[in-house]
Amino acid sequence: MLLELKNIFKWVNSGGQRVFLLKDINLEVEEGEFISVMGPSGSGKSTLLNVIGMLDTFDEGEYNFLDESVHTLKEKHRSNLYKEYIGFVFQSYHLLDDLTVQENLEMPLLYKKFKGFERKAMVADMLDRFNIVGKKDLFPAQLSGGQQQLVGVARALIANPKLILADEPTGNLNSQQSEEIMELFKKLNQEDGVTIIQVTHSEKNAAYGSRIINLLDGRKI
Amino acid sequence: MSPILGVVKDYHFQDLDKAIEPITFYMTKDLPLTYAYVKVGSTNMANSFEAVERAYRKLEPNADFLGSFLDENVDRTFRREKSMALLITSGALIAIILSCIGLFAMSILVVTQRTKEIGIRKVIGASVANITFILTKDFLILVLLAFLIASPIAWWFLKQWLENYEYRIGLSWVFFATAGVLAVAIAFLTIGTRTIKAALANPVKSLRDE
Ligand SMILES: Nc1ncnc2c1ncn2[C@@H]1O[C@H](COP(=O)(O)OP(=O)(O)O)[C@@H](O)[C@H]1O
Ligand SMILES: [Mg+2]
């Protein structure tokens, strides 16, 4: 098992009242799964993804990732865990505007303390794999949305994470670009065994996954 | 000729910018009395002063008594230096405070402009120390640049100023190094509050897709 959420609650206090963002979430994810999270806007999909990605905390419940109990880990240890095993893909790509494609891909490796020659090799390999060698010296603003998201996925994958978390990765793309990204996810999942959890509004995209989780008002239905 | 009764240490009997020259004290009945030095205990100085005045009036009832404390006289020769030091220190203090206010405002602006970038970097693995360094680096470069420009100028003026004095300290690099370290420390304290706070912030907030 890759990860397990047990009775996860998350809330914020607003005007003296508890507003629940996540309510009693139970979820087990095996390695190699491809899961789609669906639900109306504001139902807590992004919040769930951020909790799984350890970017956000929760108030109650247990979270086990591989053999670690995330809820008891210190901040430092937790960030090492997600640095090693988790990659993020966002709806609006979130590339660094001032850096070229190549530099964007290298940045996570710098933070993960890879050596210079390793970084070079990994970046070259990724550019090659995603067919964007010709774009390596361009800045994000010089790319189409689909190409930017391709770089976004490449950046998430570059340090060989076990889990990719994608929050509406095709939300800003046209249908042809969406299909390319979804095909890419499918290939990563089936050929490379990367576990993927994606948030999507589209039934068509959700069908690429092996399982669908529906959320409503922070609750699994 | 009279016998030598004693030798005293060198001391400044003129303004500080004059060299200490030889001076001889005579004890002779032939010369008119101009000064009388009286050593008094340091407890109850006012009483001692009055006692000296009474004694003087008894001896010289027709002359004015113009008594004063010697250490106050010496202090008076330092007055110019003291007021100059005060002027420069307060000027420098005001300049430092004004620059810090500017620096602080700049740090707020920069941190606000780079919120999204900070969030992205955190998500792809940057630590709090990485982010603080990125945000602080540019400011510290400015401070170092200012230091490089100011040091030779300060050195030149200080040298000129010290030339006024016959007895002076040498200009050591230690003064400049201390000033540089202090400048960096003050700059870091000023911007650190903002940059560390930004580095600690949860990236989820700055990356929300709306
Ligand atoms: N830190 C927060 N404070 C208050 N409300 C929040 C916070 N984070 C999220 N929410 C609210 O929680 C709900 C779920 O948000 P989100 O997970 O982004 O939904 P989704 O991604 O499904 O659209 C939304 O109504 C949002 O406004
Ligand atoms: Mg969302």
Short mmCIF file of C-alpha atoms and ligand atoms in Angstrom, two decimals:
data_model
loop_
_atom_site.label_atom_id
_atom_site.label_comp_id
_atom_site.label_asym_id
_atom_site.label_seq_id
_atom_site.Cartn_x
_atom_site.Cartn_y
_atom_site.Cartn_z
CA MET A 1 0.00 0.00 0.00
CA LEU A 2 1.25 3.46 -0.93
CA LEU A 3 -0.89 5.55 1.37
CA GLU A 4 -3.84 5.38 3.70
CA LEU A 5 -6.11 8.09 5.14
CA LYS A 6 -8.13 7.16 8.24
CA ASN A 7 -10.98 9.35 9.48
CA ILE A 8 -9.40 12.58 8.28
CA PHE A 9 -11.09 15.78 9.37
CA LYS A 10 -10.01 19.27 8.45
CA TRP A 11 -11.76 22.43 9.52
CA VAL A 12 -11.36 26.18 9.82
CA ASN A 13 -12.91 28.41 12.45
CA SER A 14 -15.02 31.14 10.99
CA GLY A 15 -17.10 33.41 13.20
CA GLY A 16 -16.78 31.03 16.16
CA GLN A 17 -18.08 28.14 14.06
CA ARG A 18 -16.26 25.15 12.71
CA VAL A 19 -16.44 24.99 8.94
CA PHE A 20 -15.45 21.53 7.75
CA LEU A 21 -13.30 21.33 4.63
CA LEU A 22 -12.84 17.57 4.91
CA LYS A 23 -15.15 15.28 6.84
CA ASP A 24 -14.27 11.74 7.84
CA ILE A 25 -12.24 10.86 4.76
CA ASN A 26 -11.09 7.25 4.49
CA LEU A 27 -8.96 6.27 1.55
CA GLU A 28 -6.47 3.57 0.65
CA VAL A 29 -4.26 3.94 -2.39
CA GLU A 30 -2.21 1.06 -3.75
CA GLU A 31 0.95 1.60 -5.73
CA GLY A 32 0.21 1.82 -9.45
CA GLU A 33 -3.35 3.09 -9.10
CA PHE A 34 -4.74 5.92 -11.24
CA ILE A 35 -7.45 7.70 -9.29
CA SER A 36 -9.73 10.53 -10.36
CA VAL A 37 -11.24 12.84 -7.75
CA MET A 38 -14.48 14.49 -8.84
CA GLY A 39 -17.07 16.77 -7.29
CA PRO A 40 -18.55 20.23 -7.61
CA SER A 41 -16.48 23.35 -7.11
CA GLY A 42 -15.75 23.95 -3.42
CA SER A 43 -16.32 20.32 -2.44
CA GLY A 44 -12.79 19.97 -1.06
CA LYS A 45 -10.95 18.28 -3.94
CA SER A 46 -7.95 20.56 -3.84
CA THR A 47 -7.88 20.44 -0.06
CA LEU A 48 -7.80 16.63 -0.16
CA LEU A 49 -5.01 16.66 -2.72
CA ASN A 50 -2.98 19.11 -0.65
CA VAL A 51 -3.41 16.99 2.46
CA ILE A 52 -2.28 13.89 0.57
CA GLY A 53 0.64 15.93 -0.81
CA MET A 54 1.57 17.04 2.73
CA LEU A 55 1.37 20.68 1.69
CA ASP A 56 -1.53 21.20 4.06
CA THR A 57 -2.24 19.86 7.52
CA PHE A 58 -5.37 18.22 8.90
CA ASP A 59 -6.97 18.46 12.33
CA GLU A 60 -7.97 14.92 13.10
CA GLY A 61 -7.31 11.40 11.82
CA GLU A 62 -4.37 9.35 10.68
CA TYR A 63 -2.33 9.47 7.50
CA ASN A 64 0.17 6.76 6.66
CA PHE A 65 2.47 7.11 3.67
CA LEU A 66 4.57 4.05 2.89
CA ASP A 67 5.71 3.08 6.39
CA GLU A 68 5.58 6.53 7.93
CA SER A 69 2.75 8.01 9.98
CA VAL A 70 2.60 11.47 8.50
CA HIS A 71 0.46 12.89 11.34
CA THR A 72 3.26 12.31 13.86
CA LEU A 73 6.16 13.43 11.69
CA LYS A 74 8.04 16.66 12.28
CA GLU A 75 7.82 19.30 9.56
CA LYS A 76 11.39 18.67 8.39
CA HIS A 77 10.93 14.93 8.04
CA ARG A 78 7.58 15.39 6.33
CA SER A 79 9.01 17.73 3.73
CA ASN A 80 11.80 15.25 3.03
CA LEU A 81 9.17 12.59 2.52
CA TYR A 82 7.19 14.55 -0.04
CA LYS A 83 10.33 15.82 -1.74
CA GLU A 84 11.35 12.26 -2.35
CA TYR A 85 8.08 10.63 -3.33
CA ILE A 86 5.56 13.22 -4.55
CA GLY A 87 5.29 15.45 -7.62
CA PHE A 88 2.66 18.14 -8.19
CA VAL A 89 0.94 19.28 -11.38
CA PHE A 90 -1.28 22.37 -11.30
CA GLN A 91 -4.10 23.70 -13.41
CA SER A 92 -2.21 26.91 -14.14
CA TYR A 93 1.14 25.11 -14.57
CA HIS A 94 2.96 27.28 -12.03
CA LEU A 95 6.25 27.34 -13.89
CA LEU A 96 8.84 29.91 -12.83
CA ASP A 97 8.44 32.73 -15.37
CA ASP A 98 12.03 33.97 -15.19
CA LEU A 99 13.57 30.60 -15.94
CA THR A 100 13.86 28.68 -19.20
CA VAL A 101 12.27 25.28 -19.71
CA GLN A 102 15.58 23.64 -18.94
CA GLU A 103 16.10 25.66 -15.76
CA ASN A 104 12.55 24.97 -14.64
CA LEU A 105 13.20 21.26 -14.92
CA GLU A 106 16.47 21.52 -13.07
CA MET A 107 15.13 23.49 -10.11
CA PRO A 108 13.55 20.58 -8.16
CA LEU A 109 16.81 18.64 -8.57
CA LEU A 110 18.76 21.54 -7.10
CA TYR A 111 16.54 21.55 -4.04
CA LYS A 112 16.85 17.79 -3.78
CA LYS A 113 20.64 18.13 -3.76
CA PHE A 114 21.43 16.17 -6.90
CA LYS A 115 24.95 16.68 -8.22
CA GLY A 116 25.62 18.76 -11.31
CA PHE A 117 26.26 15.91 -13.72
CA GLU A 118 23.23 13.97 -12.44
CA ARG A 119 21.02 17.02 -12.95
CA LYS A 120 22.29 17.49 -16.49
CA ALA A 121 21.60 13.87 -17.37
CA MET A 122 18.14 13.84 -15.79
CA VAL A 123 17.08 17.09 -17.48
CA ALA A 124 18.37 15.91 -20.86
CA ASP A 125 16.54 12.62 -20.41
CA MET A 126 13.28 14.37 -19.54
CA LEU A 127 13.52 16.82 -22.46
CA ASP A 128 14.08 13.86 -24.71
CA ARG A 129 11.26 11.77 -23.30
CA PHE A 130 8.74 14.61 -23.66
CA ASN A 131 9.97 15.70 -27.09
CA ILE A 132 10.75 19.24 -25.94
CA VAL A 133 14.50 19.34 -26.60
CA GLY A 134 13.93 22.16 -29.11
CA LYS A 135 12.13 24.20 -26.47
CA LYS A 136 14.72 23.95 -23.74
CA ASP A 137 15.92 27.54 -23.95
CA LEU A 138 12.47 29.10 -24.25
CA PHE A 139 10.67 30.82 -21.39
CA PRO A 140 7.21 29.65 -20.27
CA ALA A 141 5.54 32.71 -21.81
CA GLN A 142 6.85 31.60 -25.22
CA LEU A 143 5.03 28.26 -25.01
CA SER A 144 1.41 27.27 -25.60
CA GLY A 145 -0.69 26.14 -22.64
CA GLY A 146 -0.32 22.51 -23.65
CA GLN A 147 3.44 22.82 -23.90
CA GLN A 148 3.62 24.59 -20.55
CA GLN A 149 1.66 21.79 -18.94
CA LEU A 150 3.97 19.28 -20.58
CA VAL A 151 6.86 21.05 -18.85
CA GLY A 152 4.81 21.06 -15.64
CA VAL A 153 4.38 17.29 -15.82
CA ALA A 154 8.04 16.82 -16.72
CA ARG A 155 9.05 18.91 -13.72
CA ALA A 156 6.82 16.85 -11.43
CA LEU A 157 8.35 13.64 -12.75
CA ILE A 158 11.97 14.59 -12.93
CA ALA A 159 13.07 13.23 -9.57
CA ASN A 160 11.22 9.94 -10.14
CA PRO A 161 8.41 10.32 -7.60
CA LYS A 162 6.14 7.41 -6.75
CA LEU A 163 3.04 9.60 -6.72
CA ILE A 164 1.84 12.37 -9.02
CA LEU A 165 -0.86 14.70 -7.70
CA ALA A 166 -2.55 16.68 -10.44
CA ASP A 167 -5.13 19.36 -9.59
CA GLU A 168 -7.27 19.88 -12.70
CA PRO A 169 -4.22 19.50 -14.95
CA THR A 170 -6.25 20.06 -18.11
CA GLY A 171 -8.49 22.82 -16.75
CA ASN A 172 -6.80 25.46 -18.88
CA LEU A 173 -6.25 23.36 -22.00
CA ASN A 174 -8.25 22.75 -25.17
CA SER A 175 -9.56 19.26 -25.86
CA GLN A 176 -6.67 18.16 -28.05
CA GLN A 177 -4.06 19.35 -25.53
CA SER A 178 -6.08 17.71 -22.73
CA GLU A 179 -6.04 14.42 -24.53
CA GLU A 180 -2.27 14.59 -24.97
CA ILE A 181 -1.75 15.17 -21.26
CA MET A 182 -4.19 12.38 -20.34
CA GLU A 183 -2.50 9.96 -22.73
CA LEU A 184 0.78 10.90 -21.13
CA PHE A 185 -0.60 10.15 -17.66
CA LYS A 186 -1.94 6.84 -18.88
CA LYS A 187 1.44 5.91 -20.29
CA LEU A 188 3.28 6.97 -17.13
CA ASN A 189 0.86 4.94 -15.06
CA GLN A 190 0.88 1.81 -17.19
CA GLU A 191 4.46 1.71 -18.40
CA ASP A 192 6.35 3.33 -15.53
CA GLY A 193 4.06 2.31 -12.68
CA VAL A 194 3.66 5.89 -11.39
CA THR A 195 0.69 6.25 -9.06
CA ILE A 196 -1.52 9.17 -10.12
CA ILE A 197 -4.27 11.02 -8.31
CA GLN A 198 -5.93 13.67 -10.45
CA VAL A 199 -8.75 16.11 -9.84
CA THR A 200 -10.96 16.57 -12.85
CA HIS A 201 -14.37 17.88 -13.86
CA SER A 202 -14.49 15.89 -17.05
CA GLU A 203 -16.03 12.42 -17.23
CA LYS A 204 -13.83 11.72 -20.22
CA ASN A 205 -10.65 12.46 -18.30
CA ALA A 206 -11.88 10.57 -15.29
CA ALA A 207 -12.30 7.51 -17.49
CA TYR A 208 -8.54 7.33 -17.95
CA GLY A 209 -8.30 6.39 -14.28
CA SER A 210 -8.99 3.06 -12.69
CA ARG A 211 -11.13 4.44 -9.86
CA ILE A 212 -13.22 7.53 -9.19
CA ILE A 213 -13.67 9.25 -5.82
CA ASN A 214 -16.61 11.60 -5.53
CA LEU A 215 -16.59 14.44 -3.01
CA LEU A 216 -19.44 16.61 -1.81
CA ASP A 217 -19.06 19.22 0.94
CA GLY A 218 -15.82 17.66 2.10
CA ARG A 219 -17.30 14.18 2.37
CA LYS A 220 -16.71 11.10 0.23
CA ILE A 221 -19.90 9.86 -1.41
CA MET B 1 69.69 76.87 40.20
CA SER B 2 67.36 74.82 42.27
CA PRO B 3 67.15 71.10 42.86
CA ILE B 4 64.69 68.95 40.85
CA LEU B 5 61.88 68.01 43.18
CA GLY B 6 59.99 65.66 40.91
CA VAL B 7 59.06 64.55 37.38
CA VAL B 8 55.48 64.19 36.13
CA LYS B 9 54.01 62.11 33.36
CA ASP B 10 53.36 63.70 29.95
CA TYR B 11 49.98 65.35 29.86
CA HIS B 12 48.00 67.68 27.61
CA PHE B 13 48.28 71.19 28.96
CA GLN B 14 47.21 72.73 25.66
CA ASP B 15 44.53 71.85 23.09
CA LEU B 16 44.48 68.25 21.97
CA ASP B 17 45.67 69.04 18.48
CA LYS B 18 48.95 70.37 19.91
CA ALA B 19 51.88 68.10 20.63
CA ILE B 20 52.89 67.70 24.24
CA GLU B 21 55.86 69.97 24.73
CA PRO B 22 58.32 70.16 27.58
CA ILE B 23 57.11 72.14 30.54
CA THR B 24 58.93 73.13 33.69
CA PHE B 25 57.37 74.08 36.99
CA TYR B 26 59.31 76.47 39.22
CA MET B 27 58.93 77.06 42.90
CA THR B 28 60.33 80.52 43.43
CA LYS B 29 59.44 83.41 45.67
CA ASP B 30 60.58 85.96 43.09
CA LEU B 31 57.85 85.33 40.56
CA PRO B 32 54.35 86.71 41.14
CA LEU B 33 51.74 84.12 42.04
CA THR B 34 49.40 83.38 39.10
CA TYR B 35 48.09 79.89 39.83
CA ALA B 36 47.81 77.80 42.91
CA TYR B 37 46.96 74.12 42.55
CA VAL B 38 45.30 72.43 45.48
CA LYS B 39 44.71 68.73 45.64
CA VAL B 40 41.43 67.93 47.36
CA GLY B 41 39.74 64.70 48.40
CA SER B 42 36.94 63.52 46.16
CA THR B 43 34.31 63.46 48.95
CA ASN B 44 32.31 66.63 49.44
CA MET B 45 34.00 68.74 46.76
CA ALA B 46 31.79 71.79 47.41
CA ASN B 47 33.02 72.01 51.00
CA SER B 48 36.64 71.67 49.92
CA PHE B 49 36.10 74.42 47.35
CA GLU B 50 34.74 76.73 50.03
CA ALA B 51 37.56 75.90 52.42
CA VAL B 52 40.11 76.76 49.73
CA GLU B 53 38.26 80.01 48.99
CA ARG B 54 38.23 80.98 52.69
CA ALA B 55 41.93 80.29 53.03
CA TYR B 56 42.68 82.34 49.90
CA ARG B 57 40.65 85.31 51.11
CA LYS B 58 42.50 85.25 54.41
CA LEU B 59 45.86 85.29 52.63
CA GLU B 60 44.90 87.71 49.83
CA PRO B 61 41.95 89.77 51.03
CA ASN B 62 42.28 92.24 48.13
CA ALA B 63 42.44 89.82 45.21
CA ASP B 64 39.53 88.14 43.38
CA PHE B 65 39.19 84.42 43.92
CA LEU B 66 38.83 82.69 40.53
CA GLY B 67 38.77 79.07 41.58
CA SER B 68 37.84 76.22 39.33
CA PHE B 69 38.26 72.48 39.18
CA LEU B 70 41.11 71.38 36.99
CA ASP B 71 39.29 68.36 35.56
CA GLU B 72 36.52 70.66 34.38
CA ASN B 73 39.10 72.83 32.66
CA VAL B 74 40.49 69.80 30.92
CA ASP B 75 36.98 68.74 29.93
CA ARG B 76 36.52 72.10 28.30
CA THR B 77 39.32 71.42 25.86
CA PHE B 78 37.46 68.26 24.78
CA ARG B 79 34.22 70.09 24.20
CA ARG B 80 34.72 70.55 20.46
CA GLU B 81 35.45 66.86 19.96
CA LYS B 82 32.50 65.85 22.09
CA SER B 83 29.98 67.99 20.26
CA MET B 84 31.32 66.84 16.93
CA ALA B 85 31.02 63.20 17.99
CA LEU B 86 27.46 63.81 19.15
CA LEU B 87 26.58 65.53 15.87
CA ILE B 88 28.01 62.74 13.74
CA THR B 89 26.47 59.98 15.84
CA SER B 90 22.99 61.48 15.76
CA GLY B 91 23.29 62.18 12.04
CA ALA B 92 24.34 58.60 11.41
CA LEU B 93 21.56 57.25 13.60
CA ILE B 94 18.92 59.21 11.68
CA ALA B 95 20.40 58.03 8.38
CA ILE B 96 20.35 54.41 9.55
CA ILE B 97 16.74 54.63 10.73
CA LEU B 98 15.61 56.24 7.47
CA SER B 99 17.42 53.62 5.36
CA CYS B 100 15.95 50.84 7.44
CA ILE B 101 12.44 52.17 6.90
CA GLY B 102 13.14 52.23 3.16
CA LEU B 103 14.62 48.76 3.23
CA PHE B 104 11.67 47.45 5.20
CA ALA B 105 9.19 48.90 2.69
CA MET B 106 11.21 47.38 -0.14
CA SER B 107 11.18 43.98 1.53
CA ILE B 108 7.40 44.10 1.86
CA LEU B 109 7.07 45.03 -1.81
CA VAL B 110 9.45 42.32 -3.01
CA VAL B 111 7.89 39.63 -0.85
CA THR B 112 4.41 40.56 -2.09
CA GLN B 113 5.54 40.51 -5.71
CA ARG B 114 7.21 37.15 -5.31
CA THR B 115 4.53 35.35 -3.28
CA LYS B 116 3.59 33.04 -6.13
CA GLU B 117 7.20 32.28 -6.98
CA ILE B 118 7.88 31.46 -3.32
CA GLY B 119 4.92 29.08 -3.33
CA ILE B 120 6.11 27.32 -6.48
CA ARG B 121 9.64 26.95 -5.18
CA LYS B 122 8.37 25.48 -1.92
CA VAL B 123 6.22 22.96 -3.73
CA ILE B 124 9.14 21.77 -5.84
CA GLY B 125 11.25 21.26 -2.75
CA ALA B 126 12.78 24.53 -1.52
CA SER B 127 13.34 24.69 2.24
CA VAL B 128 12.64 27.70 4.43
CA ALA B 129 16.36 28.42 4.44
CA ASN B 130 16.49 28.26 0.60
CA ILE B 131 13.63 30.77 0.31
CA THR B 132 15.00 33.11 2.96
CA PHE B 133 18.34 33.07 1.17
CA ILE B 134 16.79 33.84 -2.22
CA LEU B 135 14.81 36.76 -0.81
CA THR B 136 17.61 38.14 1.34
CA LYS B 137 20.42 37.75 -1.16
CA ASP B 138 19.48 40.72 -3.36
CA PHE B 139 19.29 43.07 -0.39
CA LEU B 140 22.56 41.92 1.05
CA ILE B 141 24.21 42.45 -2.32
CA LEU B 142 22.98 46.05 -2.17
CA VAL B 143 24.38 46.47 1.32
CA LEU B 144 27.73 45.01 0.29
CA LEU B 145 27.84 47.31 -2.72
CA ALA B 146 27.13 50.31 -0.49
CA PHE B 147 29.87 49.12 1.83
CA LEU B 148 32.36 48.87 -1.02
CA ILE B 149 31.55 52.39 -2.13
CA ALA B 150 31.50 53.94 1.34
CA SER B 151 34.61 52.33 2.81
CA PRO B 152 37.32 54.07 0.74
CA ILE B 153 35.56 57.41 1.12
CA ALA B 154 35.22 56.96 4.87
CA TRP B 155 38.82 55.87 5.05
CA TRP B 156 39.98 59.01 3.24
CA PHE B 157 37.96 61.41 5.38
CA LEU B 158 38.91 59.70 8.61
CA LYS B 159 42.55 59.91 7.67
CA GLN B 160 42.20 63.63 6.92
CA TRP B 161 40.45 64.24 10.18
CA LEU B 162 42.93 62.31 12.26
CA GLU B 163 45.79 64.31 10.69
CA ASN B 164 44.54 67.20 12.85
CA TYR B 165 45.71 65.46 15.93
CA GLU B 166 49.28 65.01 16.95
CA TYR B 167 48.42 61.91 19.01
CA ARG B 168 46.05 59.64 17.09
CA ILE B 169 45.02 56.07 16.64
CA GLY B 170 45.89 54.25 13.45
CA LEU B 171 43.11 53.31 10.99
CA SER B 172 42.74 49.57 11.20
CA TRP B 173 40.77 47.36 8.80
CA VAL B 174 39.02 46.04 11.91
CA PHE B 175 36.93 49.24 12.15
CA PHE B 176 35.73 48.80 8.59
CA ALA B 177 35.08 45.09 8.97
CA THR B 178 33.03 45.80 12.10
CA ALA B 179 31.05 48.50 10.29
CA GLY B 180 30.41 46.11 7.40
CA VAL B 181 29.25 43.28 9.65
CA LEU B 182 27.02 45.69 11.56
CA ALA B 183 25.49 47.03 8.34
CA VAL B 184 24.72 43.51 7.11
CA ALA B 185 23.30 42.53 10.50
CA ILE B 186 21.06 45.60 10.70
CA ALA B 187 19.86 45.06 7.12
CA PHE B 188 19.13 41.41 7.82
CA LEU B 189 17.21 42.22 11.00
CA THR B 190 15.18 44.77 9.05
CA ILE B 191 14.17 42.54 6.15
CA GLY B 192 14.43 39.22 7.98
CA THR B 193 11.06 39.53 9.67
CA ARG B 194 9.31 39.77 6.31
CA THR B 195 11.38 37.29 4.34
CA ILE B 196 11.35 34.55 6.97
CA LYS B 197 7.61 34.98 7.40
CA ALA B 198 7.14 34.64 3.63
CA ALA B 199 9.38 31.58 3.58
CA LEU B 200 7.36 29.94 6.35
CA ALA B 201 3.97 30.67 4.75
CA ASN B 202 1.94 27.74 3.50
CA PRO B 203 2.35 27.56 -0.30
CA VAL B 204 -1.21 26.27 -0.67
CA LYS B 205 -2.54 29.78 -0.07
CA SER B 206 -0.43 31.48 -2.73
CA LEU B 207 -1.00 28.80 -5.36
CA ARG B 208 -4.78 28.53 -5.25
CA ASP B 209 -6.11 28.40 -8.79
CA GLU B 210 -8.71 31.15 -8.81
N1 LIG C 1 -7.79 28.01 4.48
C1 LIG C 1 -9.10 28.08 4.21
N2 LIG C 1 -9.89 28.86 4.97
C2 LIG C 1 -11.20 28.92 4.73
N3 LIG C 1 -11.83 28.26 3.77
C3 LIG C 1 -11.10 27.47 2.96
C4 LIG C 1 -9.69 27.34 3.14
N4 LIG C 1 -9.24 26.48 2.22
C5 LIG C 1 -10.29 26.11 1.49
N5 LIG C 1 -11.42 26.69 1.93
C6 LIG C 1 -12.78 26.49 1.42
O1 LIG C 1 -12.98 25.11 1.42
C7 LIG C 1 -13.79 24.73 0.32
C8 LIG C 1 -13.11 23.65 -0.45
O2 LIG C 1 -12.04 24.21 -1.17
P1 LIG C 1 -11.27 23.40 -2.32
O3 LIG C 1 -10.66 22.21 -1.71
O4 LIG C 1 -10.37 24.35 -3.00
O5 LIG C 1 -12.44 22.96 -3.29
P2 LIG C 1 -12.37 22.39 -4.78
O6 LIG C 1 -10.95 22.19 -5.14
O7 LIG C 1 -13.15 21.13 -4.71
O8 LIG C 1 -13.04 23.39 -5.65
C9 LIG C 1 -14.05 25.99 -0.49
O9 LIG C 1 -15.33 26.46 -0.15
C10 LIG C 1 -12.98 26.94 0.01
O10 LIG C 1 -13.43 28.25 -0.08
MG MG C 2 -9.76 23.10 -6.60
#
